[in-house]
Tab-separated table of C-alpha atoms in Angstrom:
chain	number	residue	atom	x	y	z
A	14	MET	CA	-114.843	102.920	224.464
A	15	SER	CA	-113.441	103.601	228.170
A	16	ALA	CA	-109.759	103.995	228.192
A	17	ASP	CA	-109.151	101.193	230.545
A	18	ILE	CA	-110.869	98.578	229.264
A	19	ILE	CA	-108.786	95.879	227.594
A	20	ILE	CA	-110.951	93.080	226.424
A	21	SER	CA	-114.201	93.595	225.123
A	22	VAL	CA	-116.587	90.527	224.269
A	23	ARG	CA	-119.383	91.267	222.567
A	24	ASP	CA	-121.556	88.657	222.151
A	25	LEU	CA	-119.663	85.286	221.996
A	26	GLN	CA	-121.030	82.686	220.518
A	27	LYS	CA	-119.619	79.013	220.412
A	28	HIS	CA	-121.230	76.215	218.956
A	29	PHE	CA	-119.813	72.486	218.074
A	30	ASN	CA	-121.130	70.159	215.865
A	31	ALA	CA	-122.246	72.056	213.561
A	32	GLY	CA	-124.602	73.509	215.316
A	33	ALA	CA	-125.706	70.988	218.061
A	34	VAL	CA	-124.096	71.645	220.801
A	35	HIS	CA	-124.405	75.553	222.190
A	36	ALA	CA	-121.319	75.744	224.436
A	37	LEU	CA	-121.533	79.719	224.481
A	38	ASN	CA	-124.337	81.555	224.002
A	39	GLY	CA	-123.741	85.126	223.499
A	40	VAL	CA	-121.600	86.171	226.530
A	41	SER	CA	-120.511	90.211	226.967
A	42	VAL	CA	-118.672	90.886	229.528
A	43	ASP	CA	-115.756	94.318	229.683
A	44	ILE	CA	-112.231	92.979	230.928
A	45	GLU	CA	-110.845	96.251	232.381
A	46	LYS	CA	-107.020	97.230	232.807
A	47	SER	CA	-105.050	94.824	236.243
A	48	GLU	CA	-108.940	93.928	236.738
A	49	VAL	CA	-108.708	90.420	238.338
A	50	LEU	CA	-111.910	88.331	236.688
A	51	VAL	CA	-112.553	84.898	237.804
A	52	VAL	CA	-115.080	82.356	236.066
A	53	ILE	CA	-116.637	80.277	238.094
A	54	GLY	CA	-119.322	77.074	237.058
A	55	PRO	CA	-120.393	74.170	236.751
A	56	SER	CA	-118.861	71.935	234.399
A	57	GLY	CA	-119.849	72.408	230.869
A	58	SER	CA	-121.005	75.794	231.604
A	59	GLY	CA	-119.037	77.577	228.805
A	60	LYS	CA	-116.313	79.437	230.782
A	61	SER	CA	-113.235	76.730	228.997
A	62	THR	CA	-114.351	77.464	226.174
A	63	PHE	CA	-115.189	82.056	226.743
A	64	LEU	CA	-111.819	81.345	228.315
A	65	ARG	CA	-110.048	79.792	225.670
A	66	CYS	CA	-112.070	81.971	222.958
A	67	LEU	CA	-110.570	85.156	224.268
A	68	ASN	CA	-107.170	84.268	222.612
A	69	LEU	CA	-108.853	82.192	219.931
A	70	LEU	CA	-107.478	78.667	220.856
A	71	GLU	CA	-111.358	78.716	220.671
A	72	ARG	CA	-112.572	80.024	217.132
A	73	PRO	CA	-116.132	81.641	218.431
A	74	THR	CA	-118.298	80.803	215.792
A	75	GLY	CA	-119.970	84.287	216.578
A	76	GLY	CA	-119.446	87.330	217.950
A	77	SER	CA	-116.168	89.314	218.522
A	78	VAL	CA	-113.583	89.719	221.163
A	79	VAL	CA	-111.909	93.259	220.911
A	80	PHE	CA	-108.388	93.917	222.826
A	81	GLU	CA	-107.429	96.819	222.941
A	82	GLY	CA	-109.028	98.221	220.256
A	83	VAL	CA	-108.107	95.884	218.198
A	84	ASP	CA	-110.995	93.181	216.749
A	85	ILE	CA	-109.376	89.608	216.876
A	86	THR	CA	-111.884	87.548	215.603
A	87	ALA	CA	-111.745	89.488	212.103
A	88	PRO	CA	-110.313	87.103	209.830
A	89	ARG	CA	-107.798	88.721	208.776
A	90	THR	CA	-105.845	89.900	211.715
A	91	ASN	CA	-102.643	87.947	212.129
A	92	ILE	CA	-103.507	85.828	215.709
A	93	ASN	CA	-100.677	85.729	216.398
A	94	LEU	CA	-98.850	88.408	217.565
A	95	TYR	CA	-101.933	89.038	219.789
A	96	ARG	CA	-101.532	86.032	221.351
A	97	ARG	CA	-98.021	86.401	222.728
A	98	ARG	CA	-99.604	88.951	224.427
A	99	MET	CA	-102.463	87.343	225.950
A	100	GLY	CA	-100.089	84.116	228.838
A	101	MET	CA	-102.516	81.536	229.259
A	102	VAL	CA	-102.025	78.974	231.910
A	103	PHE	CA	-103.112	75.680	231.285
A	104	GLN	CA	-104.761	73.132	233.450
A	105	HIS	CA	-102.324	70.148	233.034
A	106	PHE	CA	-99.387	72.462	231.933
A	107	ASN	CA	-98.599	71.794	228.826
A	108	LEU	CA	-94.667	72.468	229.390
A	109	PHE	CA	-92.362	71.435	227.107
A	110	PRO	CA	-91.305	67.870	228.204
A	111	HIS	CA	-88.328	68.046	225.593
A	112	MET	CA	-86.854	70.915	226.786
A	113	THR	CA	-84.964	71.750	230.538
A	114	VAL	CA	-87.072	74.172	232.552
A	115	LEU	CA	-84.821	77.216	231.223
A	116	ARG	CA	-85.656	76.927	227.722
A	117	ASN	CA	-88.977	76.261	228.397
A	118	LEU	CA	-88.961	80.454	229.753
A	119	THR	CA	-86.693	81.041	226.596
A	120	LEU	CA	-88.169	79.301	224.265
A	121	GLY	CA	-90.677	82.065	223.302
A	122	PRO	CA	-89.004	85.714	223.722
A	123	THR	CA	-86.122	84.200	221.644
A	124	GLU	CA	-87.480	83.545	219.030
A	125	LEU	CA	-90.774	85.304	218.767
A	126	LEU	CA	-89.516	88.579	220.991
A	127	LYS	CA	-86.317	87.694	219.232
A	128	LYS	CA	-84.365	88.480	222.994
A	129	PRO	CA	-80.612	87.439	222.863
A	130	GLN	CA	-80.233	84.132	224.829
A	131	ALA	CA	-78.541	86.446	227.431
A	132	GLU	CA	-81.286	88.621	228.020
A	133	ALA	CA	-84.051	86.124	228.089
A	134	GLU	CA	-82.379	83.476	230.248
A	135	GLY	CA	-81.903	86.994	233.039
A	136	LYS	CA	-85.374	87.476	232.340
A	137	ALA	CA	-86.341	83.838	233.409
A	138	MET	CA	-83.432	83.494	236.450
A	139	GLN	CA	-85.181	86.323	237.653
A	140	LEU	CA	-88.827	85.189	237.278
A	141	LEU	CA	-87.417	81.616	239.104
A	142	GLU	CA	-86.287	83.093	241.959
A	143	ARG	CA	-89.753	85.319	242.883
A	144	VAL	CA	-91.135	81.997	242.488
A	145	GLY	CA	-88.417	79.583	244.377
A	146	LEU	CA	-87.980	77.660	242.263
A	147	ALA	CA	-84.457	78.980	240.233
A	148	ASP	CA	-82.669	75.774	241.807
A	149	ARG	CA	-84.786	73.481	239.115
A	150	ALA	CA	-84.066	75.852	236.011
A	151	GLY	CA	-81.710	72.643	234.249
A	152	ALA	CA	-84.541	69.456	235.222
A	153	TYR	CA	-86.476	68.506	233.111
A	154	PRO	CA	-90.730	68.923	233.872
A	155	SER	CA	-90.860	65.264	234.318
A	156	GLN	CA	-88.113	65.764	237.424
A	157	LEU	CA	-91.036	68.287	238.983
A	158	SER	CA	-93.885	67.997	241.283
A	159	GLY	CA	-97.413	69.190	239.833
A	160	GLY	CA	-96.480	72.679	242.112
A	161	GLN	CA	-94.011	73.103	240.232
A	162	LYS	CA	-94.303	72.395	237.517
A	163	GLN	CA	-97.783	74.976	237.414
A	164	ARG	CA	-95.396	77.746	238.178
A	165	ILE	CA	-92.426	76.815	236.138
A	166	ALA	CA	-95.839	77.000	233.411
A	167	ILE	CA	-97.101	80.954	235.320
A	168	VAL	CA	-93.417	81.992	234.706
A	169	ARG	CA	-92.921	80.507	231.049
A	170	ALA	CA	-96.099	83.300	230.288
A	171	LEU	CA	-94.284	85.730	232.193
A	172	CYS	CA	-91.666	85.604	230.895
A	173	MET	CA	-92.934	87.018	226.983
A	174	GLU	CA	-93.949	90.157	229.356
A	175	PRO	CA	-98.426	90.011	228.326
A	176	ASP	CA	-100.544	92.199	229.379
A	177	VAL	CA	-103.238	90.279	230.197
A	178	MET	CA	-102.845	85.696	232.402
A	179	LEU	CA	-105.545	83.841	231.520
A	180	PHE	CA	-106.039	81.077	233.641
A	181	ASP	CA	-108.056	78.056	232.472
A	182	GLU	CA	-108.576	76.016	236.089
A	183	PRO	CA	-104.683	76.163	237.127
A	184	THR	CA	-105.171	73.906	240.822
A	185	SER	CA	-107.594	71.262	239.444
A	186	ALA	CA	-105.250	68.679	237.687
A	187	LEU	CA	-103.357	69.579	241.100
A	188	ASP	CA	-102.584	67.141	244.458
A	189	PRO	CA	-104.339	69.649	247.641
A	190	GLU	CA	-100.852	70.014	248.959
A	191	MET	CA	-99.930	71.969	245.930
A	192	VAL	CA	-102.379	74.088	244.812
A	193	GLY	CA	-101.404	76.451	248.072
A	194	GLU	CA	-98.302	77.369	246.065
A	195	VAL	CA	-100.173	77.872	242.647
A	196	LEU	CA	-102.979	80.308	244.518
A	197	ASP	CA	-99.363	82.259	246.535
A	198	VAL	CA	-98.698	82.753	243.034
A	199	MET	CA	-101.251	83.803	241.337
A	200	LYS	CA	-102.465	86.173	244.081
A	201	GLU	CA	-98.688	87.487	244.350
A	202	LEU	CA	-99.461	88.027	240.461
A	203	ALA	CA	-103.158	89.625	241.534
A	204	LYS	CA	-101.128	92.307	243.601
A	205	MET	CA	-98.442	93.220	240.834
A	206	GLY	CA	-101.688	94.626	239.264
A	207	MET	CA	-101.638	92.180	236.061
A	208	THR	CA	-104.915	91.426	234.777
A	209	MET	CA	-106.726	88.276	234.987
A	210	VAL	CA	-109.033	86.191	233.712
A	211	VAL	CA	-109.253	83.171	236.226
A	212	VAL	CA	-111.165	80.156	235.776
A	213	THR	CA	-111.152	78.301	238.298
A	214	HIS	CA	-113.101	75.547	241.414
A	215	GLU	CA	-111.314	77.898	244.362
A	216	MET	CA	-113.923	79.652	246.082
A	217	GLY	CA	-112.019	81.066	249.201
A	218	PHE	CA	-109.092	82.664	245.423
A	219	ALA	CA	-112.441	84.041	243.928
A	220	ARG	CA	-113.874	85.888	247.375
A	221	GLU	CA	-109.603	86.296	248.753
A	222	VAL	CA	-108.209	88.011	244.638
A	223	ALA	CA	-111.260	88.736	242.220
A	224	ASP	CA	-112.278	92.340	242.023
A	225	ARG	CA	-115.229	90.714	239.827
A	226	VAL	CA	-116.935	87.381	239.952
A	227	LEU	CA	-118.733	85.342	237.011
A	228	PHE	CA	-121.418	82.989	237.092
A	229	MET	CA	-122.048	81.214	234.170
A	230	ASP	CA	-124.194	78.032	233.428
A	231	GLU	CA	-125.400	76.868	229.802
A	232	GLY	CA	-122.992	78.770	227.811
A	233	VAL	CA	-124.436	82.093	229.453
A	234	ILE	CA	-123.414	84.587	232.091
A	235	VAL	CA	-126.061	83.839	234.793
A	236	GLU	CA	-124.899	86.546	237.597
A	237	GLN	CA	-122.073	88.862	237.372
A	238	GLY	CA	-120.768	90.600	241.047
A	239	THR	CA	-118.021	91.746	243.370
A	240	PRO	CA	-116.916	89.119	245.568
A	241	GLU	CA	-119.208	89.946	248.455
A	242	GLU	CA	-122.186	90.316	246.169
A	243	ILE	CA	-121.693	86.396	244.450
A	244	PHE	CA	-120.980	84.779	247.482
A	245	ASP	CA	-123.177	86.181	250.489
A	246	ARG	CA	-126.091	87.275	248.475
A	247	PRO	CA	-126.393	85.750	245.789
A	248	ARG	CA	-129.220	86.511	243.375
A	249	SER	CA	-130.791	83.778	240.879
A	250	GLU	CA	-131.961	80.066	242.188
A	251	ARG	CA	-128.846	78.297	239.550
A	252	LEU	CA	-126.028	80.249	241.304
A	253	GLN	CA	-127.618	79.428	245.263
A	254	SER	CA	-127.650	75.783	244.496
A	255	PHE	CA	-124.493	75.821	242.735
A	256	LEU	CA	-122.863	76.981	245.549
A	257	ALA	CA	-124.524	74.953	247.841
A	258	LYS	CA	-123.227	72.001	246.119
A	259	VAL	CA	-119.227	73.978	246.099
A	260	LEU	CA	-119.222	75.667	249.466
B	23	MET	CA	-65.413	16.725	208.374
B	24	ALA	CA	-61.449	17.606	207.776
B	25	GLU	CA	-62.548	16.559	203.578
B	26	SER	CA	-65.573	18.979	203.483
B	27	PHE	CA	-63.909	21.465	205.838
B	28	ALA	CA	-60.837	20.979	203.472
B	29	SER	CA	-63.087	21.242	200.144
B	30	LEU	CA	-64.719	24.319	201.694
B	31	LYS	CA	-61.862	26.284	202.083
B	32	GLU	CA	-60.595	25.406	198.825
B	33	SER	CA	-64.152	26.309	197.594
B	34	PHE	CA	-63.241	30.519	199.655
B	35	VAL	CA	-60.253	30.750	198.257
B	36	PHE	CA	-61.439	30.194	194.324
B	37	ASN	CA	-63.962	31.796	195.088
B	38	PHE	CA	-63.496	35.470	197.023
B	39	ILE	CA	-59.677	34.683	197.212
B	40	GLU	CA	-58.782	34.291	193.473
B	41	GLY	CA	-58.571	37.341	190.692
B	42	ALA	CA	-59.035	39.925	193.965
B	43	ARG	CA	-63.006	38.608	193.824
B	44	TRP	CA	-63.874	40.038	197.257
B	45	LYS	CA	-64.066	43.141	196.294
B	46	TYR	CA	-67.140	42.470	194.175
B	47	ILE	CA	-68.467	42.053	197.875
B	48	THR	CA	-66.641	44.558	199.536
B	49	ASN	CA	-67.466	46.967	196.945
B	50	GLY	CA	-71.106	46.014	196.303
B	51	LEU	CA	-71.171	46.595	200.220
B	52	LEU	CA	-70.048	49.883	199.734
B	53	VAL	CA	-73.166	50.540	197.135
B	54	THR	CA	-75.683	48.956	199.385
B	55	LEU	CA	-74.460	51.528	202.403
B	56	LYS	CA	-74.273	54.575	200.198
B	57	VAL	CA	-78.012	53.547	198.457
B	58	THR	CA	-79.434	53.320	202.324
B	59	PHE	CA	-77.781	55.776	203.517
B	60	PHE	CA	-78.464	58.297	201.494
B	61	ALA	CA	-82.487	56.758	200.822
B	62	LEU	CA	-82.944	57.297	204.016
B	63	LEU	CA	-82.090	60.641	204.386
B	64	LEU	CA	-84.626	61.704	201.808
B	65	GLY	CA	-86.941	59.365	202.729
B	66	ILE	CA	-86.988	60.960	206.124
B	67	VAL	CA	-87.284	65.100	204.712
B	68	ILE	CA	-90.158	63.447	203.110
B	69	GLY	CA	-91.570	61.808	205.426
B	70	VAL	CA	-91.080	64.481	207.536
B	71	VAL	CA	-92.612	67.178	204.465
B	72	VAL	CA	-95.643	65.374	203.592
B	73	ALA	CA	-96.248	64.101	206.992
B	74	MET	CA	-96.788	67.400	208.490
B	75	ILE	CA	-99.231	68.271	205.242
B	76	ARG	CA	-101.322	65.500	205.666
B	77	SER	CA	-101.687	66.035	209.526
B	78	SER	CA	-102.276	69.814	209.626
B	79	TYR	CA	-105.022	69.101	206.719
B	80	ASP	CA	-106.840	66.908	208.488
B	81	LYS	CA	-106.483	69.084	212.046
B	82	THR	CA	-106.905	72.643	210.827
B	83	LYS	CA	-109.452	71.605	207.616
B	84	ASP	CA	-112.458	72.119	209.212
B	85	GLU	CA	-111.790	75.339	210.654
B	86	MET	CA	-109.671	77.135	207.391
B	87	GLN	CA	-111.271	80.146	206.074
B	88	PRO	CA	-111.796	79.958	202.650
B	89	GLY	CA	-109.215	81.267	200.667
B	90	PRO	CA	-106.024	81.199	198.842
B	91	GLY	CA	-104.789	78.960	201.524
B	92	LYS	CA	-107.443	76.522	201.777
B	93	TRP	CA	-106.721	75.973	198.586
B	94	ALA	CA	-103.830	75.670	198.284
B	95	MET	CA	-103.534	72.637	201.849
B	96	THR	CA	-106.322	71.062	199.260
B	97	VAL	CA	-104.312	70.551	196.564
B	98	LEU	CA	-101.067	69.301	198.595
B	99	ASN	CA	-102.780	67.378	200.709
B	100	ALA	CA	-104.541	65.446	197.373
B	101	VAL	CA	-100.983	65.237	195.921
B	102	ALA	CA	-99.791	64.212	199.318
B	103	ARG	CA	-102.739	61.171	199.091
B	104	LEU	CA	-101.623	60.654	195.216
B	105	TYR	CA	-98.674	60.480	196.082
B	106	LEU	CA	-98.296	57.817	199.744
B	107	THR	CA	-101.112	55.460	197.248
B	108	VAL	CA	-98.645	55.026	194.425
B	109	ILE	CA	-95.836	54.643	196.354
B	110	ARG	CA	-97.179	51.580	198.792
B	111	GLY	CA	-99.490	50.351	196.049
B	112	THR	CA	-96.383	49.552	193.512
B	113	PRO	CA	-93.351	47.163	193.886
B	114	VAL	CA	-90.268	48.745	194.271
B	115	VAL	CA	-88.428	46.908	191.661
B	116	VAL	CA	-91.272	48.587	189.305
B	117	GLN	CA	-90.541	51.559	190.977
B	118	LEU	CA	-87.025	51.063	190.668
B	119	LEU	CA	-87.154	50.189	186.836
B	120	ILE	CA	-89.823	52.993	186.431
B	121	GLY	CA	-87.324	55.484	187.729
B	122	TYR	CA	-83.834	53.398	185.660
B	123	PHE	CA	-86.124	53.536	182.369
B	124	VAL	CA	-88.459	56.247	182.126
B	125	ILE	CA	-87.252	59.331	185.087
B	126	PHE	CA	-83.969	59.504	185.250
B	127	VAL	CA	-83.717	58.174	181.452
B	128	SER	CA	-80.063	60.515	181.092
B	129	SER	CA	-78.495	59.629	184.448
B	130	THR	CA	-76.181	57.261	184.599
B	131	ASN	CA	-75.026	56.987	187.543
B	132	THR	CA	-76.955	53.952	188.852
B	133	VAL	CA	-76.490	55.232	192.934
B	134	PHE	CA	-77.822	58.190	192.396
B	135	VAL	CA	-81.451	56.723	190.610
B	136	ALA	CA	-81.529	53.886	193.099
B	137	SER	CA	-80.726	56.227	196.080
B	138	MET	CA	-83.708	58.591	194.670
B	139	VAL	CA	-86.524	55.481	193.810
B	140	PHE	CA	-85.133	53.731	197.006
B	141	GLY	CA	-85.782	57.175	199.033
B	142	ILE	CA	-89.044	58.753	197.380
B	143	ASN	CA	-90.330	54.529	197.916
B	144	SER	CA	-89.520	55.049	201.724
B	145	GLY	CA	-90.460	58.218	202.129
B	146	ALA	CA	-93.799	56.914	201.945
B	147	TYR	CA	-93.548	54.841	204.837
B	148	ILE	CA	-91.690	57.140	206.789
B	149	THR	CA	-94.241	59.056	206.223
B	150	GLU	CA	-97.276	57.213	207.439
B	151	ILE	CA	-94.315	56.699	210.336
B	152	ILE	CA	-93.943	60.162	211.468
B	153	ARG	CA	-97.485	61.282	211.073
B	154	GLY	CA	-98.462	58.512	213.870
B	155	GLY	CA	-95.821	60.377	215.751
B	156	ILE	CA	-97.015	63.955	215.581
B	157	MET	CA	-100.771	62.628	216.085
B	158	SER	CA	-99.148	61.260	219.544
B	159	ILE	CA	-98.338	63.769	221.041
B	160	ASP	CA	-100.576	65.237	223.547
B	161	PRO	CA	-102.625	68.461	221.616
B	162	GLY	CA	-102.136	70.402	224.320
B	163	GLN	CA	-98.499	70.353	223.989
B	164	PHE	CA	-99.500	72.069	220.135
B	165	GLU	CA	-102.242	75.585	222.723
B	166	ALA	CA	-98.994	75.559	224.663
B	167	GLY	CA	-96.753	76.605	221.553
B	168	ARG	CA	-99.614	78.442	219.963
B	169	SER	CA	-101.177	79.826	223.180
B	170	ILE	CA	-97.467	81.326	222.901
B	171	GLY	CA	-97.873	83.387	219.970
B	172	PHE	CA	-95.892	80.221	217.854
B	173	ASN	CA	-97.603	80.077	214.474
B	174	TYR	CA	-98.550	76.857	213.267
B	175	ILE	CA	-94.669	75.222	211.749
B	176	GLN	CA	-92.908	77.493	214.432
B	177	THR	CA	-94.749	75.463	216.683
B	178	MET	CA	-94.615	72.033	214.515
B	179	ARG	CA	-90.820	73.254	214.634
B	180	PHE	CA	-89.789	73.631	217.963
B	181	ILE	CA	-92.232	71.513	220.124
B	182	ILE	CA	-93.736	68.783	218.053
B	183	ILE	CA	-91.059	66.989	215.540
B	184	PRO	CA	-89.221	66.990	218.098
B	185	GLN	CA	-91.247	64.770	220.301
B	186	ALA	CA	-92.698	63.307	218.006
B	187	PHE	CA	-88.859	62.535	215.911
B	188	LYS	CA	-87.588	60.550	219.809
B	189	ASN	CA	-90.963	58.546	219.525
B	190	VAL	CA	-90.218	57.412	216.656
B	191	LEU	CA	-86.593	56.822	216.144
B	192	PRO	CA	-87.256	53.253	217.333
B	193	SER	CA	-89.507	52.746	214.331
B	194	LEU	CA	-87.544	54.853	211.628
B	195	ALA	CA	-84.587	52.759	213.293
B	196	ASN	CA	-86.680	49.384	212.028
B	197	GLU	CA	-87.551	50.952	208.421
B	198	PHE	CA	-83.280	51.849	207.922
B	199	ILE	CA	-83.595	47.954	208.741
B	200	ALA	CA	-85.486	47.133	205.838
B	201	LEU	CA	-84.497	49.354	203.150
B	202	LEU	CA	-81.500	47.887	203.309
B	203	LYS	CA	-82.658	44.970	202.728
B	204	GLU	CA	-84.764	46.003	199.833
B	205	THR	CA	-82.296	47.262	198.226
B	206	ALA	CA	-81.497	44.214	197.114
B	207	VAL	CA	-83.036	44.577	193.614
B	208	CYS	CA	-80.825	47.521	192.758
B	209	GLY	CA	-79.823	44.672	190.655
B	210	TYR	CA	-81.952	45.144	188.495
B	211	ILE	CA	-81.177	48.354	186.976
B	212	GLY	CA	-77.203	47.225	187.053
B	213	LEU	CA	-75.863	48.680	189.432
B	214	MET	CA	-73.143	46.276	191.598
B	215	ASP	CA	-74.860	46.748	194.910
B	216	LEU	CA	-73.761	43.418	198.064
B	217	THR	CA	-76.193	41.239	196.237
B	218	LYS	CA	-75.027	41.774	192.166
B	219	GLY	CA	-71.658	41.511	194.210
B	220	GLY	CA	-72.068	37.911	194.531
B	221	ASP	CA	-74.140	37.137	191.952
B	222	VAL	CA	-71.319	38.704	189.324
B	223	ILE	CA	-69.078	36.021	191.188
B	224	ARG	CA	-71.804	33.571	190.673
B	225	GLY	CA	-71.341	34.287	187.026
B	226	ARG	CA	-67.589	33.669	186.477
B	227	THR	CA	-66.539	30.675	188.985
B	228	PHE	CA	-69.793	28.644	187.863
B	229	SER	CA	-70.254	27.599	192.312
B	230	ALA	CA	-73.781	29.385	194.070
B	231	PHE	CA	-72.995	28.504	197.342
B	232	MET	CA	-70.291	30.328	198.695
B	233	PRO	CA	-71.096	33.813	198.061
B	234	LEU	CA	-74.589	33.886	198.321
B	235	ILE	CA	-74.571	31.921	201.991
B	236	ALA	CA	-71.647	34.434	202.036
B	237	VAL	CA	-74.414	37.476	200.698
B	238	ALA	CA	-77.104	36.662	203.146
B	239	LEU	CA	-74.434	36.337	205.699
B	240	ILE	CA	-73.536	39.662	205.921
B	241	TYR	CA	-76.914	41.090	204.863
B	242	LEU	CA	-78.443	38.719	208.379
B	243	ILE	CA	-74.290	40.065	209.931
B	244	LEU	CA	-75.541	43.995	209.710
B	245	VAL	CA	-78.976	43.731	210.453
B	246	ILE	CA	-78.067	41.615	213.996
B	247	PHE	CA	-75.768	44.833	214.552
B	248	PHE	CA	-78.483	47.894	213.885
B	249	SER	CA	-80.771	45.409	215.274
B	250	TRP	CA	-78.962	45.488	219.326
B	251	LEU	CA	-77.571	49.213	218.370
B	252	VAL	CA	-82.392	50.472	218.245
B	253	GLY	CA	-82.868	48.181	220.742
B	254	LYS	CA	-79.018	49.667	223.053
B	255	LEU	CA	-80.888	52.947	221.143
B	256	GLU	CA	-84.434	52.507	222.856
B	257	ARG	CA	-83.519	51.949	226.089
B	258	ARG	CA	-81.318	54.947	226.393
B	259	LEU	CA	-84.789	57.059	225.196
B	260	ARG	CA	-86.422	54.922	227.867
B	261	SER	CA	-84.082	56.058	230.438
B	262	SER	CA	-83.968	59.808	230.093
B	263	GLU	CA	-87.784	60.424	229.967
B	264	ARG	CA	-87.176	59.122	233.618
C-alpha cells in the first residue's frame, strides 16, 4: 500500500431491509492524503451512504474500510477513536441547540481529547476568527443563520484536529445566498491541504476545487477522473444524461 | 348566617386548636412532601436509567454484534419491560402493602419504605415520559455526537439527555403533582401523612367535615400552586428557545 493513501475502501456493500435495497454494490476507492474527492450523482445513487460508511455511521454489510492501515470495519475495532480523526459535516448542521457556539466547539476537545478548557477555547476562538464568526461565540445555534450554522459545524469538526473531513451535502439545506460563504470556508480548507471527501450537488465547487470527481449511480462508481475529464469529456451515457440535467 | 359562621369557628377551634391537633396536619403535610420529593428523585433516577436501556435496545438491537454485550442488553431490556409491566399493571396501594409487609419487612422507617415504593412506582411512569423525550430528539443530534467520537453513553449524557430532559420537564412536573396526591394512601402502612393526619383528627373529635375538608383544601392549594409553577416553567422554557 502506498504511504500517502489515508483511506482505502474495498468492495463496500450496504444492503437495507434484509437485502431488499442495495444502496452500495461494491465500491472500491483509495483516498490520498490532501486530496479533495468530490462525489456526485443523482439522489438515491448511494453517495451519502458511501460517505456515511467511511466513519461507520452506516455499518457496511460487506467489504472493508481501511483507515491509515487499520481495518475499521473489523468487529474488534474501537470506532470512536477513529471517528475523532474524521470530522463530519451534515446537511442539516446538527449543532447542539442546548449549548452555546463555544461549548459546541469545545465539548469534543475537552471531553474526548482531554484538553484543558482554556486551550480548547483558544483553539476554537482562533478557528472562529478564521471563518469570521468570533463575535458569535456566546450565541446559541437558534440565533444563527443557516450559513453561520454550517460554518460553525465545520469549525466544530476542525476543533478535533481531524485527518480527514467528510461533507454530506453541506450546502443543500441552505438558502442560495448563503451557499457561497460555506463553500469559501471549504475552499480555504482545501487550500490548506486538508483531505476532504465531499458529497455535493455544487458542480461549480466540484470543478473548481476537486482533485478527483467520482460519479456514482445505483450503488456503484460509474466514472471517475479529474474535473475536466468528468465535466468536459464524460464517457458514459449515464454521466452525460446526469450532467445534462444538472448543468 | 352569623350563627353558622360561629359554629364553623367553634368546630375549627375544637378540631385544630384544642389539644394542638393542628400538628397532625402540619406534621402530616411535612411527611407527604418528604415522601413525594424523595419518590420523585428516585423515580427520575430509575426513569433515566430504564429509559436509556429501553431506547438504546430498540435503537441498536438490529446492528449489535453477537457477544456478551448483546446478551447483556437483551437481558436488561427484558428486565426493564417486566418492571414496566408489573408496576403499571398493579395498584399502587397493593405495591405499598407488599413493600411494607414483604420486601422492606425489617425496616421500621415508614417514610423510607413509602419513598421507595412510590419512587419505584413513579419510575415506571417517568421511564415512559423520558423515553418519549429521547425519541423526540432529532436523530441527527445522535449522529453528530457519534461522528465527533463520543460513545453511546457519552452521546446520551452530553447531547441527548439534556435536550430530552428540557422537553419533558413539564410532563415531569405533572408527574410530581400526580405523585403528591397518590401518596395519600400512605396511611395503609401506618404512615402519618397529611391524609392520615386529618383522619386521626376525625377519629379523636368524631367530626368528619372540618378535618377532611381542610385536608382536601391543602392538597388543592398545593396542586394549584405547583400547576402555576409548571405553567411558569413552560413559558420560560419556550422563551429560551427563541
